[in-house]
Amino acid sequence: MGRTDNLTADASLAIAREATEAGAKIACRYFRAGIDNEFKRDRMDPVSKADQEAQARIIDVLDERDPAAAIVGEENDARKTVPESGAAWIIDPIDGTNNFVRGNRLWSVSLARTVDGEPVAAATTLPATDDTYAAGGDVVERNGVDHSVSDRTDPASLIVAPIFGLKQRDRDEYDHVTSYIHHELGDLRRLGSGQTSLAMVACGEIDAAISTVHMTAWDTVAGAHMVRAGGGRVTDLSGDRWRHDSDSLIATNGAVHEDVVASLRERLDRE
């Protein structure tokens, strides 16, 4: 049984907005500024001073506004797992770092608050495109205007984003999913930012996002919450409700969900 939480979804959302904006201001100081990068696993996994300083600034805001909550974050020494009890903030200071370091505008600062492991509020801002996606309870907004998932039902009309990192061990899975999208759905969008992809599903800009491998909480939780707030569905490949520790993620507008899950599973079984 989790601890009693003293913040409403609206109050949590207000903090999420404030903290993402604070982190975005730091990140923007370095965008297209030619900063040096370090690398985690390989040359396709960069981390910059911007990531580290943006996360530190976000944590400053959270420590002031919600000091009892745990901090889960990609950078520095933040914890890496979502607690199953009590409140937590999940931070991705720059989602789409490869885009960021190359001067591509599709990167975001993303934040979600969970209580007992379930998201209650989220905000994802794309400062380089001046877009902010956010959800508290059961409404998703883009730039302060309510939105919802798309209403498309014809598989041939779906625009779908594969959400994968670039780990070598996942590349075969990535090949299978992109082949499925190309041959059985309408079109593919590889955006290079999982949180951006999920926010776009939530607001009807694209119709679905798919990963058949485990994705970290900071790459997914905020966006998954927004998809559900926008009326969509998020499950794993088995059709079970998606959680931060699931081993796959299928996010759709809901209307096509069962068809997409079934046809993807059938194709993967053949390969």
PDB file of C-alpha atoms in Angstrom:
ATOM      1  CA  MET A   1       0.000   0.000   0.000  1.00  0.00           C
ATOM      2  CA  GLY A   2       1.522   3.316  -1.016  1.00  0.00           C
ATOM      3  CA  ARG A   3       1.872   6.439   1.070  1.00  0.00           C
ATOM      4  CA  THR A   4      -0.850   9.106   0.928  1.00  0.00           C
ATOM      5  CA  ASP A   5       0.041  11.697  -1.693  1.00  0.00           C
ATOM      6  CA  ASN A   6      -0.640  15.337  -0.963  1.00  0.00           C
ATOM      7  CA  LEU A   7      -0.545  16.680  -4.530  1.00  0.00           C
ATOM      8  CA  THR A   8      -3.466  16.671  -6.946  1.00  0.00           C
ATOM      9  CA  ALA A   9      -2.957  15.847 -10.608  1.00  0.00           C
ATOM     10  CA  ASP A  10      -3.330  19.540 -11.445  1.00  0.00           C
ATOM     11  CA  ALA A  11      -0.728  20.548  -8.870  1.00  0.00           C
ATOM     12  CA  SER A  12       1.606  17.835 -10.144  1.00  0.00           C
ATOM     13  CA  LEU A  13       1.125  19.069 -13.705  1.00  0.00           C
ATOM     14  CA  ALA A  14       1.937  22.654 -12.697  1.00  0.00           C
ATOM     15  CA  ILE A  15       5.225  21.477 -11.191  1.00  0.00           C
ATOM     16  CA  ALA A  16       5.966  19.380 -14.276  1.00  0.00           C
ATOM     17  CA  ARG A  17       5.486  22.391 -16.517  1.00  0.00           C
ATOM     18  CA  GLU A  18       7.678  24.608 -14.347  1.00  0.00           C
ATOM     19  CA  ALA A  19      10.469  22.053 -14.101  1.00  0.00           C
ATOM     20  CA  THR A  20      10.548  21.161 -17.801  1.00  0.00           C
ATOM     21  CA  GLU A  21      10.644  24.843 -18.726  1.00  0.00           C
ATOM     22  CA  ALA A  22      13.543  25.378 -16.311  1.00  0.00           C
ATOM     23  CA  GLY A  23      15.436  22.450 -17.796  1.00  0.00           C
ATOM     24  CA  ALA A  24      14.687  23.597 -21.337  1.00  0.00           C
ATOM     25  CA  LYS A  25      16.212  27.016 -20.665  1.00  0.00           C
ATOM     26  CA  ILE A  26      19.476  25.359 -19.670  1.00  0.00           C
ATOM     27  CA  ALA A  27      19.457  23.012 -22.673  1.00  0.00           C
ATOM     28  CA  CYS A  28      18.757  25.852 -25.091  1.00  0.00           C
ATOM     29  CA  ARG A  29      21.940  27.634 -24.003  1.00  0.00           C
ATOM     30  CA  TYR A  30      23.911  24.771 -25.543  1.00  0.00           C
ATOM     31  CA  PHE A  31      21.765  23.937 -28.582  1.00  0.00           C
ATOM     32  CA  ARG A  32      23.713  24.502 -31.825  1.00  0.00           C
ATOM     33  CA  ALA A  33      26.568  25.907 -29.737  1.00  0.00           C
ATOM     34  CA  GLY A  34      29.152  23.304 -30.740  1.00  0.00           C
ATOM     35  CA  ILE A  35      29.619  21.748 -27.298  1.00  0.00           C
ATOM     36  CA  ASP A  36      31.735  18.647 -26.802  1.00  0.00           C
ATOM     37  CA  ASN A  37      30.097  15.314 -25.992  1.00  0.00           C
ATOM     38  CA  GLU A  38      31.008  12.241 -24.042  1.00  0.00           C
ATOM     39  CA  PHE A  39      29.666   8.779 -24.884  1.00  0.00           C
ATOM     40  CA  LYS A  40      28.052   6.090 -22.722  1.00  0.00           C
ATOM     41  CA  ARG A  41      28.091   2.756 -24.572  1.00  0.00           C
ATOM     42  CA  ASP A  42      29.249   3.780 -28.046  1.00  0.00           C
ATOM     43  CA  ARG A  43      29.395   6.646 -30.543  1.00  0.00           C
ATOM     44  CA  MET A  44      25.622   6.559 -31.022  1.00  0.00           C
ATOM     45  CA  ASP A  45      24.941   7.133 -27.300  1.00  0.00           C
ATOM     46  CA  PRO A  46      26.157  10.675 -26.570  1.00  0.00           C
ATOM     47  CA  VAL A  47      25.723  12.645 -23.368  1.00  0.00           C
ATOM     48  CA  SER A  48      26.537  16.330 -23.162  1.00  0.00           C
ATOM     49  CA  LYS A  49      27.042  18.974 -20.522  1.00  0.00           C
ATOM     50  CA  ALA A  50      23.572  20.157 -21.528  1.00  0.00           C
ATOM     51  CA  ASP A  51      21.950  16.857 -20.411  1.00  0.00           C
ATOM     52  CA  GLN A  52      23.689  16.950 -17.057  1.00  0.00           C
ATOM     53  CA  GLU A  53      23.079  20.602 -16.280  1.00  0.00           C
ATOM     54  CA  ALA A  54      19.448  20.499 -17.452  1.00  0.00           C
ATOM     55  CA  GLN A  55      18.728  17.524 -15.177  1.00  0.00           C
ATOM     56  CA  ALA A  56      20.422  19.272 -12.241  1.00  0.00           C
ATOM     57  CA  ARG A  57      18.234  22.358 -12.785  1.00  0.00           C
ATOM     58  CA  ILE A  58      15.077  20.238 -12.995  1.00  0.00           C
ATOM     59  CA  ILE A  59      16.006  18.509  -9.738  1.00  0.00           C
ATOM     60  CA  ASP A  60      16.489  21.905  -8.076  1.00  0.00           C
ATOM     61  CA  VAL A  61      12.889  22.790  -8.935  1.00  0.00           C
ATOM     62  CA  LEU A  62      11.542  19.422  -7.803  1.00  0.00           C
ATOM     63  CA  ASP A  63      13.458  19.538  -4.517  1.00  0.00           C
ATOM     64  CA  GLU A  64      11.810  22.870  -3.804  1.00  0.00           C
ATOM     65  CA  ARG A  65       8.275  22.017  -4.977  1.00  0.00           C
ATOM     66  CA  ASP A  66       7.972  18.336  -4.030  1.00  0.00           C
ATOM     67  CA  PRO A  67      10.848  17.434  -1.685  1.00  0.00           C
ATOM     68  CA  ALA A  68       9.380  14.121  -0.484  1.00  0.00           C
ATOM     69  CA  ALA A  69       9.266  12.578  -3.966  1.00  0.00           C
ATOM     70  CA  ALA A  70      11.968  10.260  -5.251  1.00  0.00           C
ATOM     71  CA  ILE A  71      13.961  11.288  -8.327  1.00  0.00           C
ATOM     72  CA  VAL A  72      14.462   8.885 -11.233  1.00  0.00           C
ATOM     73  CA  GLY A  73      16.673  10.225 -13.996  1.00  0.00           C
ATOM     74  CA  GLU A  74      18.869   9.323 -16.917  1.00  0.00           C
ATOM     75  CA  GLU A  75      21.903  11.380 -15.965  1.00  0.00           C
ATOM     76  CA  ASN A  76      24.210  11.919 -12.992  1.00  0.00           C
ATOM     77  CA  ASP A  77      23.584   9.844  -9.869  1.00  0.00           C
ATOM     78  CA  ALA A  78      19.764   9.777  -9.899  1.00  0.00           C
ATOM     79  CA  ARG A  79      18.126   6.426  -9.208  1.00  0.00           C
ATOM     80  CA  LYS A  80      17.330   4.347 -12.286  1.00  0.00           C
ATOM     81  CA  THR A  81      14.200   2.442 -11.206  1.00  0.00           C
ATOM     82  CA  VAL A  82      10.675   3.659 -10.497  1.00  0.00           C
ATOM     83  CA  PRO A  83       9.590   3.014  -6.889  1.00  0.00           C
ATOM     84  CA  GLU A  84       6.425   0.968  -6.485  1.00  0.00           C
ATOM     85  CA  SER A  85       5.407   2.946  -3.401  1.00  0.00           C
ATOM     86  CA  GLY A  86       5.089   6.689  -2.917  1.00  0.00           C
ATOM     87  CA  ALA A  87       5.674   9.584  -5.288  1.00  0.00           C
ATOM     88  CA  ALA A  88       8.484   9.888  -7.827  1.00  0.00           C
ATOM     89  CA  TRP A  89       9.563  12.153 -10.648  1.00  0.00           C
ATOM     90  CA  ILE A  90      11.012  10.604 -13.816  1.00  0.00           C
ATOM     91  CA  ILE A  91      13.304  12.936 -15.762  1.00  0.00           C
ATOM     92  CA  ASP A  92      14.690  12.862 -19.261  1.00  0.00           C
ATOM     93  CA  PRO A  93      16.595  16.152 -19.528  1.00  0.00           C
ATOM     94  CA  ILE A  94      17.134  15.764 -23.278  1.00  0.00           C
ATOM     95  CA  ASP A  95      15.234  13.025 -25.082  1.00  0.00           C
ATOM     96  CA  GLY A  96      16.700  12.780 -28.556  1.00  0.00           C
ATOM     97  CA  THR A  97      20.291  13.639 -27.670  1.00  0.00           C
ATOM     98  CA  ASN A  98      21.595  12.516 -31.074  1.00  0.00           C
ATOM     99  CA  ASN A  99      19.247  15.058 -32.670  1.00  0.00           C
ATOM    100  CA  PHE A 100      20.284  17.718 -30.148  1.00  0.00           C
ATOM    101  CA  VAL A 101      24.031  17.373 -30.672  1.00  0.00           C
ATOM    102  CA  ARG A 102      23.603  17.518 -34.471  1.00  0.00           C
ATOM    103  CA  GLY A 103      21.476  20.660 -34.389  1.00  0.00           C
ATOM    104  CA  ASN A 104      18.219  18.857 -35.278  1.00  0.00           C
ATOM    105  CA  ARG A 105      15.205  20.511 -33.631  1.00  0.00           C
ATOM    106  CA  LEU A 106      13.408  17.265 -32.697  1.00  0.00           C
ATOM    107  CA  TRP A 107      14.481  16.878 -29.074  1.00  0.00           C
ATOM    108  CA  SER A 108      12.541  17.327 -25.885  1.00  0.00           C
ATOM    109  CA  VAL A 109      12.738  17.826 -22.143  1.00  0.00           C
ATOM    110  CA  SER A 110      10.380  15.368 -20.507  1.00  0.00           C
ATOM    111  CA  LEU A 111       9.081  14.813 -16.998  1.00  0.00           C
ATOM    112  CA  ALA A 112       6.493  12.530 -15.406  1.00  0.00           C
ATOM    113  CA  ARG A 113       5.243  12.156 -11.843  1.00  0.00           C
ATOM    114  CA  THR A 114       4.195   8.734 -10.602  1.00  0.00           C
ATOM    115  CA  VAL A 115       2.431   7.636  -7.439  1.00  0.00           C
ATOM    116  CA  ASP A 116       2.815   3.989  -6.463  1.00  0.00           C
ATOM    117  CA  GLY A 117       4.356   3.335  -9.863  1.00  0.00           C
ATOM    118  CA  GLU A 118       1.497   4.838 -11.906  1.00  0.00           C
ATOM    119  CA  PRO A 119       1.827   8.160 -13.772  1.00  0.00           C
ATOM    120  CA  VAL A 120      -0.421  11.020 -12.669  1.00  0.00           C
ATOM    121  CA  ALA A 121       1.008  13.963 -14.641  1.00  0.00           C
ATOM    122  CA  ALA A 122       3.493  14.592 -17.424  1.00  0.00           C
ATOM    123  CA  ALA A 123       4.957  17.366 -19.525  1.00  0.00           C
ATOM    124  CA  THR A 124       7.178  17.209 -22.593  1.00  0.00           C
ATOM    125  CA  THR A 125       8.486  20.403 -24.129  1.00  0.00           C
ATOM    126  CA  LEU A 126      10.229  20.821 -27.470  1.00  0.00           C
ATOM    127  CA  PRO A 127      11.828  24.235 -27.022  1.00  0.00           C
ATOM    128  CA  ALA A 128      13.358  24.312 -30.503  1.00  0.00           C
ATOM    129  CA  THR A 129       9.895  24.004 -32.088  1.00  0.00           C
ATOM    130  CA  ASP A 130       8.060  25.930 -29.350  1.00  0.00           C
ATOM    131  CA  ASP A 131       5.686  23.056 -28.557  1.00  0.00           C
ATOM    132  CA  THR A 132       4.687  21.752 -25.134  1.00  0.00           C
ATOM    133  CA  TYR A 133       2.607  18.616 -24.596  1.00  0.00           C
ATOM    134  CA  ALA A 134       1.108  17.982 -21.170  1.00  0.00           C
ATOM    135  CA  ALA A 135      -1.403  15.820 -19.337  1.00  0.00           C
ATOM    136  CA  GLY A 136      -2.706  15.791 -15.794  1.00  0.00           C
ATOM    137  CA  GLY A 137      -5.759  13.609 -15.337  1.00  0.00           C
ATOM    138  CA  ASP A 138      -7.721  12.613 -18.440  1.00  0.00           C
ATOM    139  CA  VAL A 139      -6.945  15.470 -20.843  1.00  0.00           C
ATOM    140  CA  VAL A 140      -3.880  15.983 -23.020  1.00  0.00           C
ATOM    141  CA  GLU A 141      -2.890  19.435 -24.239  1.00  0.00           C
ATOM    142  CA  ARG A 142      -0.587  20.830 -26.874  1.00  0.00           C
ATOM    143  CA  ASN A 143       0.357  24.442 -26.225  1.00  0.00           C
ATOM    144  CA  GLY A 144      -2.591  24.817 -23.846  1.00  0.00           C
ATOM    145  CA  VAL A 145      -5.210  23.503 -26.293  1.00  0.00           C
ATOM    146  CA  ASP A 146      -6.977  20.196 -25.622  1.00  0.00           C
ATOM    147  CA  HIS A 147      -6.260  17.435 -28.122  1.00  0.00           C
ATOM    148  CA  SER A 148      -6.884  13.734 -28.563  1.00  0.00           C
ATOM    149  CA  VAL A 149      -5.610  10.744 -30.481  1.00  0.00           C
ATOM    150  CA  SER A 150      -6.475  10.282 -34.142  1.00  0.00           C
ATOM    151  CA  ASP A 151      -9.623   8.508 -35.322  1.00  0.00           C
ATOM    152  CA  ARG A 152      -8.061   6.514 -38.176  1.00  0.00           C
ATOM    153  CA  THR A 153      -9.056   2.878 -38.483  1.00  0.00           C
ATOM    154  CA  ASP A 154      -7.690   1.817 -41.889  1.00  0.00           C
ATOM    155  CA  PRO A 155      -4.276   0.157 -41.379  1.00  0.00           C
ATOM    156  CA  ALA A 156      -3.128   1.471 -44.762  1.00  0.00           C
ATOM    157  CA  SER A 157      -3.624   5.039 -43.527  1.00  0.00           C
ATOM    158  CA  LEU A 158      -1.634   4.758 -40.281  1.00  0.00           C
ATOM    159  CA  ILE A 159       1.545   6.740 -39.681  1.00  0.00           C
ATOM    160  CA  VAL A 160       3.632   4.867 -37.109  1.00  0.00           C
ATOM    161  CA  ALA A 161       6.857   5.579 -35.256  1.00  0.00           C
ATOM    162  CA  PRO A 162       9.254   2.810 -34.229  1.00  0.00           C
ATOM    163  CA  ILE A 163      10.702   3.639 -30.794  1.00  0.00           C
ATOM    164  CA  PHE A 164      14.090   2.030 -30.324  1.00  0.00           C
ATOM    165  CA  GLY A 165      17.445   2.971 -28.950  1.00  0.00           C
ATOM    166  CA  LEU A 166      20.489   2.015 -30.944  1.00  0.00           C
ATOM    167  CA  LYS A 167      21.837  -0.878 -28.901  1.00  0.00           C
ATOM    168  CA  GLN A 168      23.356  -3.449 -31.217  1.00  0.00           C
ATOM    169  CA  ARG A 169      21.360  -6.257 -29.617  1.00  0.00           C
ATOM    170  CA  ASP A 170      18.051  -4.548 -30.521  1.00  0.00           C
ATOM    171  CA  ARG A 171      18.742  -3.924 -34.202  1.00  0.00           C
ATOM    172  CA  ASP A 172      17.174  -7.155 -35.405  1.00  0.00           C
ATOM    173  CA  GLU A 173      13.982  -6.265 -33.526  1.00  0.00           C
ATOM    174  CA  TYR A 174      14.093  -2.813 -35.091  1.00  0.00           C
ATOM    175  CA  ASP A 175      14.381  -4.395 -38.536  1.00  0.00           C
ATOM    176  CA  HIS A 176      11.337  -6.594 -37.887  1.00  0.00           C
ATOM    177  CA  VAL A 177       9.186  -3.667 -36.719  1.00  0.00           C
ATOM    178  CA  THR A 178      10.167  -1.338 -39.550  1.00  0.00           C
ATOM    179  CA  SER A 179       9.487  -4.104 -42.071  1.00  0.00           C
ATOM    180  CA  TYR A 180       6.062  -4.644 -40.514  1.00  0.00           C
ATOM    181  CA  ILE A 181       5.238  -0.945 -40.720  1.00  0.00           C
ATOM    182  CA  HIS A 182       6.422  -0.667 -44.337  1.00  0.00           C
ATOM    183  CA  HIS A 183       4.555  -3.728 -45.573  1.00  0.00           C
ATOM    184  CA  GLU A 184       1.346  -3.729 -43.510  1.00  0.00           C
ATOM    185  CA  LEU A 185       0.683  -0.147 -42.415  1.00  0.00           C
ATOM    186  CA  GLY A 186       0.707   3.242 -44.086  1.00  0.00           C
ATOM    187  CA  ASP A 187       3.983   5.057 -43.413  1.00  0.00           C
ATOM    188  CA  LEU A 188       6.877   5.209 -40.975  1.00  0.00           C
ATOM    189  CA  ARG A 189       8.237   8.135 -38.960  1.00  0.00           C
ATOM    190  CA  ARG A 190      11.560   7.574 -37.196  1.00  0.00           C
ATOM    191  CA  LEU A 191      11.841  10.752 -35.081  1.00  0.00           C
ATOM    192  CA  GLY A 192      14.806   9.895 -32.881  1.00  0.00           C
ATOM    193  CA  SER A 193      12.929  10.849 -29.702  1.00  0.00           C
ATOM    194  CA  GLY A 194      10.595   8.388 -28.016  1.00  0.00           C
ATOM    195  CA  GLN A 195       8.898  10.971 -25.828  1.00  0.00           C
ATOM    196  CA  THR A 196       8.240  13.200 -28.824  1.00  0.00           C
ATOM    197  CA  SER A 197       6.806  10.256 -30.761  1.00  0.00           C
ATOM    198  CA  LEU A 198       4.434   9.325 -27.934  1.00  0.00           C
ATOM    199  CA  ALA A 199       3.324  12.920 -27.416  1.00  0.00           C
ATOM    200  CA  MET A 200       2.478  13.086 -31.110  1.00  0.00           C
ATOM    201  CA  VAL A 201       0.390   9.915 -30.829  1.00  0.00           C
ATOM    202  CA  ALA A 202      -1.459  11.493 -27.913  1.00  0.00           C
ATOM    203  CA  CYS A 203      -2.354  14.556 -29.964  1.00  0.00           C
ATOM    204  CA  GLY A 204      -3.208  12.790 -33.219  1.00  0.00           C
ATOM    205  CA  GLU A 205      -0.158  13.893 -35.215  1.00  0.00           C
ATOM    206  CA  ILE A 206       0.738  10.256 -35.792  1.00  0.00           C
ATOM    207  CA  ASP A 207      -1.331   7.156 -35.097  1.00  0.00           C
ATOM    208  CA  ALA A 208       0.908   4.737 -33.206  1.00  0.00           C
ATOM    209  CA  ALA A 209       4.347   4.113 -31.728  1.00  0.00           C
ATOM    210  CA  ILE A 210       5.906   0.675 -31.353  1.00  0.00           C
ATOM    211  CA  SER A 211       8.808  -0.888 -29.488  1.00  0.00           C
ATOM    212  CA  THR A 212       9.271  -4.635 -29.101  1.00  0.00           C
ATOM    213  CA  VAL A 213      12.110  -4.222 -26.586  1.00  0.00           C
ATOM    214  CA  HIS A 214      12.204  -2.800 -23.082  1.00  0.00           C
ATOM    215  CA  MET A 215      12.544   0.974 -23.008  1.00  0.00           C
ATOM    216  CA  THR A 216      13.648   2.931 -19.963  1.00  0.00           C
ATOM    217  CA  ALA A 217      11.131   4.782 -17.827  1.00  0.00           C
ATOM    218  CA  TRP A 218      12.545   8.184 -18.762  1.00  0.00           C
ATOM    219  CA  ASP A 219      12.036   7.394 -22.446  1.00  0.00           C
ATOM    220  CA  THR A 220       8.400   6.322 -22.097  1.00  0.00           C
ATOM    221  CA  VAL A 221       6.360   7.055 -18.961  1.00  0.00           C
ATOM    222  CA  ALA A 222       5.449  10.675 -19.711  1.00  0.00           C
ATOM    223  CA  GLY A 223       4.410   9.891 -23.266  1.00  0.00           C
ATOM    224  CA  ALA A 224       2.468   6.760 -22.343  1.00  0.00           C
ATOM    225  CA  HIS A 225       0.490   8.779 -19.800  1.00  0.00           C
ATOM    226  CA  MET A 226      -0.324  11.370 -22.458  1.00  0.00           C
ATOM    227  CA  VAL A 227      -1.506   8.745 -24.946  1.00  0.00           C
ATOM    228  CA  ARG A 228      -3.960   7.377 -22.389  1.00  0.00           C
ATOM    229  CA  ALA A 229      -5.081  10.888 -21.440  1.00  0.00           C
ATOM    230  CA  GLY A 230      -5.740  11.537 -25.136  1.00  0.00           C
ATOM    231  CA  GLY A 231      -7.998   8.497 -25.413  1.00  0.00           C
ATOM    232  CA  GLY A 232      -5.494   5.996 -26.772  1.00  0.00           C
ATOM    233  CA  ARG A 233      -4.239   2.628 -25.523  1.00  0.00           C
ATOM    234  CA  VAL A 234      -0.810   1.521 -24.370  1.00  0.00           C
ATOM    235  CA  THR A 235      -0.068  -2.172 -23.867  1.00  0.00           C
ATOM    236  CA  ASP A 236       2.778  -4.598 -24.250  1.00  0.00           C
ATOM    237  CA  LEU A 237       3.022  -6.981 -27.183  1.00  0.00           C
ATOM    238  CA  SER A 238       0.844  -9.510 -25.331  1.00  0.00           C
ATOM    239  CA  GLY A 239      -1.949  -6.952 -25.030  1.00  0.00           C
ATOM    240  CA  ASP A 240      -1.489  -6.476 -21.288  1.00  0.00           C
ATOM    241  CA  ARG A 241      -1.586  -2.975 -19.826  1.00  0.00           C
ATOM    242  CA  TRP A 242       1.811  -1.320 -20.256  1.00  0.00           C
ATOM    243  CA  ARG A 243       3.873  -0.359 -17.197  1.00  0.00           C
ATOM    244  CA  HIS A 244       7.271   1.208 -16.779  1.00  0.00           C
ATOM    245  CA  ASP A 245       8.844  -2.249 -16.429  1.00  0.00           C
ATOM    246  CA  SER A 246       7.147  -3.884 -19.437  1.00  0.00           C
ATOM    247  CA  ASP A 247       9.350  -5.570 -22.032  1.00  0.00           C
ATOM    248  CA  SER A 248       7.609  -3.958 -25.040  1.00  0.00           C
ATOM    249  CA  LEU A 249       5.344  -0.981 -25.789  1.00  0.00           C
ATOM    250  CA  ILE A 250       2.520  -0.587 -28.296  1.00  0.00           C
ATOM    251  CA  ALA A 251       0.816   2.815 -28.158  1.00  0.00           C
ATOM    252  CA  THR A 252      -2.054   3.562 -30.546  1.00  0.00           C
ATOM    253  CA  ASN A 253      -5.148   5.671 -30.988  1.00  0.00           C
ATOM    254  CA  GLY A 254      -7.124   2.782 -29.488  1.00  0.00           C
ATOM    255  CA  ALA A 255      -9.341   2.227 -32.507  1.00  0.00           C
ATOM    256  CA  VAL A 256      -6.645   0.174 -34.256  1.00  0.00           C
ATOM    257  CA  HIS A 257      -4.972  -1.257 -31.191  1.00  0.00           C
ATOM    258  CA  GLU A 258      -6.131  -4.855 -31.256  1.00  0.00           C
ATOM    259  CA  ASP A 259      -5.549  -5.127 -35.000  1.00  0.00           C
ATOM    260  CA  VAL A 260      -2.029  -3.698 -34.746  1.00  0.00           C
ATOM    261  CA  VAL A 261      -1.050  -5.920 -31.814  1.00  0.00           C
ATOM    262  CA  ALA A 262      -2.446  -9.049 -33.487  1.00  0.00           C
ATOM    263  CA  SER A 263      -0.923  -8.395 -36.909  1.00  0.00           C
ATOM    264  CA  LEU A 264       2.455  -7.449 -35.437  1.00  0.00           C
ATOM    265  CA  ARG A 265       2.551 -10.606 -33.320  1.00  0.00           C
ATOM    266  CA  GLU A 266       1.597 -12.709 -36.322  1.00  0.00           C
ATOM    267  CA  ARG A 267       4.379 -11.172 -38.435  1.00  0.00           C
ATOM    268  CA  LEU A 268       6.973 -11.620 -35.678  1.00  0.00           C
ATOM    269  CA  ASP A 269       5.944 -15.264 -35.288  1.00  0.00           C
ATOM    270  CA  ARG A 270       6.709 -15.803 -38.979  1.00  0.00           C
ATOM    271  CA  GLU A 271      10.158 -14.255 -38.772  1.00  0.00           C
TER     272      GLU A 271
END
